[in-house]
């Protein structure tokens, strides 16, 4: 058994009737790592569970190459003043960040850097911090004015975008390791701020009834998206950067041309405020979640409503597509999350188990799992079985997946 680099890990006296299970059991005596996180290659083919070695073409003198699959992680934030990283395979907390010495100070948000080496957290005390995921130490604290809503690192890892409701009227503060700037222009509080997928742009939404698109390098405002009759609560940019969708307290969502800032479609039909609006990965569909207890799927090109996902009994707090766009997940104050078929609009699964409001439901990057965050102080992982992540001492604020488990690296 060899590493990807060609180093010998072990020599196994295997029987032709062995399967992957026996390989894993015997290799565990040689290496100090859970063998269930390993993948074994014979030539260019991966050994599949249940297949005999002889059936896979393995014979005396054959060489197997072993790859380690990094564990999938989840990060959660809580009103108990901490953020925590959890191992999905074991359900155990592997790192806890003491973001505030005051138990009553909520940790509002947390996100990983693109390479997974750092975590960015924001707290209700007006601070944003960057932490080492390896050591748990705070690398830097960004002091911000006013209420901090969120923070995220740019895709290239060079900047941190912090959304604040500060005395500079509704501005969005953008800070990086080398410079700091303020995206100033909104005339009321900012509700959200996010980088585009490639980091070239920033989208902000505000209680002034507008969304704005900014150049992340120069800080210039490229477009002011005017037309909503109430607060704009969220915004999303399509992956090809041609369309923007906004969600508003005026019961509508709007689709805009990202090049000109012109409104292309107003998505009408919700009977309550629209909390969120997101594009599918292909950009062909829009998913909205609303205070009217429904989520809706829309055609982004025509503005037509394709499906109303209407089985929730309370406010839909979040609605997201799976990475493939085949399914959608919604979370609600009714203490459940639901999984939906995008093509038919049918509810596939109702995720029950939380004892309080479910704030969010998010797919893993391979779409195989969903993590939910709840006011009951737990996060739950859902797939073929349910894993409850317990350890916070107060209600949760958020939960999100970290690095994907589909990236293989050589054993070392």
Tab-separated table of N, CA and C in Angstrom, residues 122-203:
chain	number	residue	atom	x	y	z
A	122	UNK	N	-18.214	37.353	13.548
A	122	UNK	CA	-18.697	38.669	13.961
A	122	UNK	C	-19.519	38.501	15.226
A	123	UNK	N	-19.450	39.512	16.091
A	123	UNK	CA	-20.155	39.459	17.369
A	123	UNK	C	-21.008	40.704	17.558
A	124	UNK	N	-22.004	40.557	18.408
A	124	UNK	CA	-22.933	41.660	18.661
A	124	UNK	C	-22.289	42.800	19.438
A	125	UNK	N	-21.047	42.611	19.904
A	125	UNK	CA	-20.344	43.694	20.589
A	125	UNK	C	-19.664	44.642	19.610
A	126	UNK	N	-19.862	44.419	18.290
A	126	UNK	CA	-19.307	45.320	17.283
A	126	UNK	C	-17.935	44.933	16.791
A	127	UNK	N	-17.522	43.683	16.976
A	127	UNK	CA	-16.194	43.259	16.548
A	127	UNK	C	-16.292	42.157	15.500
A	128	UNK	N	-15.255	42.094	14.676
A	128	UNK	CA	-15.068	40.982	13.749
A	128	UNK	C	-13.669	40.442	13.995
A	129	UNK	N	-13.532	39.128	14.020
A	129	UNK	CA	-12.239	38.518	14.342
A	129	UNK	C	-11.877	37.450	13.342
A	130	UNK	N	-10.567	37.297	13.111
A	130	UNK	CA	-10.030	36.256	12.243
A	130	UNK	C	-9.273	35.270	13.128
A	131	UNK	N	-9.596	33.979	12.998
A	131	UNK	CA	-9.053	32.931	13.864
A	131	UNK	C	-8.321	31.874	13.036
A	132	UNK	N	-7.323	31.254	13.647
A	132	UNK	CA	-6.656	30.110	13.036
A	132	UNK	C	-7.469	28.857	13.322
A	133	UNK	N	-7.847	28.116	12.278
A	133	UNK	CA	-8.594	26.879	12.512
A	133	UNK	C	-7.704	25.796	13.115
A	134	UNK	N	-6.402	25.888	12.891
A	134	UNK	CA	-5.490	24.871	13.409
A	134	UNK	C	-5.231	25.039	14.895
A	135	UNK	N	-4.994	26.295	15.327
A	135	UNK	CA	-4.624	26.524	16.729
A	135	UNK	C	-5.775	27.067	17.570
A	136	UNK	N	-6.786	27.662	16.925
A	136	UNK	CA	-7.873	28.285	17.671
A	136	UNK	C	-7.541	29.664	18.191
A	137	UNK	N	-6.360	30.176	17.822
A	137	UNK	CA	-5.932	31.489	18.310
A	137	UNK	C	-6.504	32.601	17.424
A	138	UNK	N	-6.769	33.748	18.056
A	138	UNK	CA	-7.241	34.917	17.317
A	138	UNK	C	-6.053	35.583	16.635
A	139	UNK	N	-6.119	35.702	15.316
A	139	UNK	CA	-5.029	36.288	14.547
A	139	UNK	C	-5.160	37.795	14.433
A	140	UNK	N	-6.404	38.263	14.386
A	140	UNK	CA	-6.621	39.712	14.248
A	140	UNK	C	-8.052	40.045	14.616
A	141	UNK	N	-8.231	41.195	15.251
A	141	UNK	CA	-9.567	41.693	15.564
A	141	UNK	C	-9.791	42.996	14.831
A	142	UNK	N	-10.903	43.068	14.096
A	142	UNK	CA	-11.257	44.275	13.357
A	142	UNK	C	-12.310	45.020	14.161
A	143	UNK	N	-11.928	46.156	14.709
A	143	UNK	CA	-12.873	46.937	15.507
A	143	UNK	C	-13.796	47.713	14.568
A	144	UNK	N	-15.083	47.521	14.739
A	144	UNK	CA	-16.069	48.151	13.866
A	144	UNK	C	-17.006	49.021	14.698
A	145	UNK	N	-17.567	50.034	14.046
A	145	UNK	CA	-18.513	50.917	14.715
A	145	UNK	C	-19.934	50.420	14.505
A	146	UNK	N	-20.715	50.383	15.571
A	146	UNK	CA	-22.119	50.025	15.448
A	146	UNK	C	-22.350	48.530	15.378
A	147	UNK	N	-23.575	48.136	15.026
A	147	UNK	CA	-23.961	46.735	14.961
A	147	UNK	C	-23.290	46.059	13.766
A	148	UNK	N	-22.662	44.919	14.022
A	148	UNK	CA	-22.032	44.142	12.963
A	148	UNK	C	-23.005	43.054	12.526
A	149	UNK	N	-23.301	43.002	11.237
A	149	UNK	CA	-24.269	42.045	10.720
A	149	UNK	C	-23.619	40.764	10.232
A	150	UNK	N	-22.498	40.896	9.539
A	150	UNK	CA	-21.845	39.721	8.965
A	150	UNK	C	-20.437	40.083	8.524
A	151	UNK	N	-19.644	39.045	8.280
A	151	UNK	CA	-18.307	39.229	7.717
A	151	UNK	C	-17.988	38.022	6.856
A	152	UNK	N	-17.328	38.258	5.751
A	152	UNK	CA	-16.899	37.158	4.893
A	152	UNK	C	-15.589	37.521	4.230
A	153	UNK	N	-14.793	36.488	3.936
A	153	UNK	CA	-13.514	36.691	3.279
A	153	UNK	C	-13.708	36.596	1.768
A	154	UNK	N	-12.955	37.393	1.027
A	154	UNK	CA	-13.038	37.342	-0.432
A	154	UNK	C	-12.526	35.989	-0.920
A	155	UNK	N	-12.945	35.564	-2.110
A	155	UNK	CA	-12.527	34.261	-2.624
A	155	UNK	C	-11.015	34.082	-2.721
A	156	UNK	N	-10.267	35.176	-2.910
A	156	UNK	CA	-8.807	35.041	-2.965
A	156	UNK	C	-8.161	35.168	-1.599
A	157	UNK	N	-8.968	35.392	-0.563
A	157	UNK	CA	-8.460	35.424	0.803
A	157	UNK	C	-7.732	36.686	1.192
A	158	UNK	N	-7.794	37.759	0.384
A	158	UNK	CA	-7.027	38.967	0.675
A	158	UNK	C	-7.842	40.048	1.378
A	159	UNK	N	-9.175	39.953	1.356
A	159	UNK	CA	-10.003	40.979	1.955
A	159	UNK	C	-11.085	40.373	2.842
A	160	UNK	N	-11.516	41.155	3.814
A	160	UNK	CA	-12.657	40.794	4.640
A	160	UNK	C	-13.712	41.874	4.476
A	161	UNK	N	-14.911	41.471	4.145
A	161	UNK	CA	-16.029	42.390	3.981
A	161	UNK	C	-16.900	42.310	5.227
A	162	UNK	N	-17.037	43.441	5.903
A	162	UNK	CA	-17.818	43.496	7.133
A	162	UNK	C	-19.012	44.412	6.909
A	163	UNK	N	-20.202	43.895	7.097
A	163	UNK	CA	-21.412	44.706	6.976
A	163	UNK	C	-21.800	45.216	8.352
A	164	UNK	N	-21.932	46.548	8.466
A	164	UNK	CA	-22.247	47.171	9.752
A	164	UNK	C	-23.363	48.189	9.608
A	165	UNK	N	-24.107	48.333	10.682
A	165	UNK	CA	-25.027	49.462	10.799
A	165	UNK	C	-24.326	50.473	11.689
A	166	UNK	N	-23.572	51.367	11.056
A	166	UNK	CA	-22.752	52.268	11.862
A	166	UNK	C	-23.158	53.720	11.649
A	167	UNK	N	-22.543	54.636	12.396
A	167	UNK	CA	-22.930	56.041	12.321
A	167	UNK	C	-22.718	56.697	10.954
A	168	UNK	N	-21.842	56.115	10.105
A	168	UNK	CA	-21.713	56.629	8.751
A	168	UNK	C	-22.892	56.059	7.999
A	169	UNK	N	-23.883	56.812	7.762
A	169	UNK	CA	-25.229	56.355	7.478
A	169	UNK	C	-25.289	55.096	6.623
A	170	UNK	N	-25.611	53.992	7.287
A	170	UNK	CA	-25.840	52.750	6.588
A	170	UNK	C	-24.689	52.291	5.729
A	171	UNK	N	-23.461	52.641	6.083
A	171	UNK	CA	-22.335	52.269	5.239
A	171	UNK	C	-21.969	50.815	5.444
A	172	UNK	N	-21.184	50.298	4.508
A	172	UNK	CA	-20.647	48.955	4.612
A	172	UNK	C	-19.140	49.087	4.698
A	173	UNK	N	-18.556	48.610	5.782
A	173	UNK	CA	-17.115	48.736	5.956
A	173	UNK	C	-16.418	47.547	5.330
A	174	UNK	N	-15.419	47.809	4.505
A	174	UNK	CA	-14.622	46.741	3.907
A	174	UNK	C	-13.201	46.879	4.409
A	175	UNK	N	-12.689	45.864	5.075
A	175	UNK	CA	-11.336	45.921	5.623
A	175	UNK	C	-10.522	44.757	5.095
A	176	UNK	N	-9.245	44.980	4.833
A	176	UNK	CA	-8.362	43.911	4.399
A	176	UNK	C	-7.078	43.984	5.208
A	177	UNK	N	-6.179	43.071	4.938
A	177	UNK	CA	-4.921	43.046	5.678
A	177	UNK	C	-4.042	44.239	5.331
A	178	UNK	N	-4.268	44.857	4.190
A	178	UNK	CA	-3.392	45.939	3.766
A	178	UNK	C	-4.076	47.298	3.696
A	179	UNK	N	-5.403	47.308	3.641
A	179	UNK	CA	-6.079	48.585	3.511
A	179	UNK	C	-7.475	48.505	4.095
A	180	UNK	N	-8.089	49.645	4.284
A	180	UNK	CA	-9.463	49.680	4.783
A	180	UNK	C	-10.217	50.760	4.040
A	181	UNK	N	-11.467	50.485	3.737
A	181	UNK	CA	-12.271	51.462	3.030
A	181	UNK	C	-13.714	51.314	3.434
A	182	UNK	N	-14.491	52.325	3.117
A	182	UNK	CA	-15.911	52.304	3.431
A	182	UNK	C	-16.699	52.481	2.148
A	183	UNK	N	-17.616	51.558	1.905
A	183	UNK	CA	-18.503	51.662	0.757
A	183	UNK	C	-19.691	52.512	1.184
A	184	UNK	N	-19.574	53.780	0.930
A	184	UNK	CA	-20.529	54.739	1.473
A	184	UNK	C	-21.491	55.225	0.394
A	185	UNK	N	-22.777	55.295	0.757
A	185	UNK	CA	-23.756	55.769	-0.203
A	185	UNK	C	-25.177	55.471	0.222
A	186	UNK	N	-25.396	54.343	0.882
A	186	UNK	CA	-26.734	54.045	1.378
A	186	UNK	C	-27.149	55.115	2.390
A	187	UNK	N	-28.417	55.457	2.409
A	187	UNK	CA	-28.908	56.515	3.298
A	187	UNK	C	-29.675	55.964	4.488
A	188	UNK	N	-29.663	54.650	4.664
A	188	UNK	CA	-30.259	54.008	5.839
A	188	UNK	C	-29.452	52.746	6.117
A	189	UNK	N	-29.824	52.026	7.145
A	189	UNK	CA	-29.039	50.879	7.586
A	189	UNK	C	-28.881	49.828	6.492
A	190	UNK	N	-27.696	49.229	6.464
A	190	UNK	CA	-27.403	48.134	5.547
A	190	UNK	C	-27.953	46.840	6.140
A	191	UNK	N	-28.582	46.026	5.299
A	191	UNK	CA	-29.119	44.743	5.753
A	191	UNK	C	-28.232	43.560	5.400
A	192	UNK	N	-27.480	43.662	4.307
A	192	UNK	CA	-26.595	42.560	3.918
A	192	UNK	C	-25.490	43.073	3.022
A	193	UNK	N	-24.394	42.316	2.990
A	193	UNK	CA	-23.272	42.618	2.089
A	193	UNK	C	-22.559	41.321	1.786
A	194	UNK	N	-22.237	41.101	0.506
A	194	UNK	CA	-21.590	39.851	0.118
A	194	UNK	C	-20.753	40.052	-1.129
A	195	UNK	N	-19.644	39.287	-1.208
A	195	UNK	CA	-18.838	39.260	-2.423
A	195	UNK	C	-19.533	38.418	-3.483
A	196	UNK	N	-19.281	38.737	-4.754
A	196	UNK	CA	-19.656	37.835	-5.829
A	196	UNK	C	-18.776	36.599	-5.745
A	197	UNK	N	-19.136	35.537	-6.477
A	197	UNK	CA	-18.406	34.266	-6.378
A	197	UNK	C	-16.936	34.427	-6.740
A	198	UNK	N	-16.617	35.350	-7.660
A	198	UNK	CA	-15.227	35.552	-8.053
A	198	UNK	C	-14.551	36.686	-7.296
A	199	UNK	N	-15.303	37.353	-6.409
A	199	UNK	CA	-14.724	38.420	-5.600
A	199	UNK	C	-14.596	39.756	-6.290
A	200	UNK	N	-15.019	39.856	-7.544
A	200	UNK	CA	-14.845	41.105	-8.289
A	200	UNK	C	-15.822	42.183	-7.849
A	201	UNK	N	-16.977	41.770	-7.329
A	201	UNK	CA	-18.024	42.722	-6.973
A	201	UNK	C	-18.507	42.491	-5.544
A	202	UNK	N	-19.130	43.529	-5.008
A	202	UNK	CA	-19.821	43.441	-3.720
A	202	UNK	C	-21.269	43.864	-3.950
A	203	UNK	N	-22.190	43.120	-3.375
A	203	UNK	CA	-23.606	43.484	-3.403
A	203	UNK	C	-24.048	43.861	-2.002
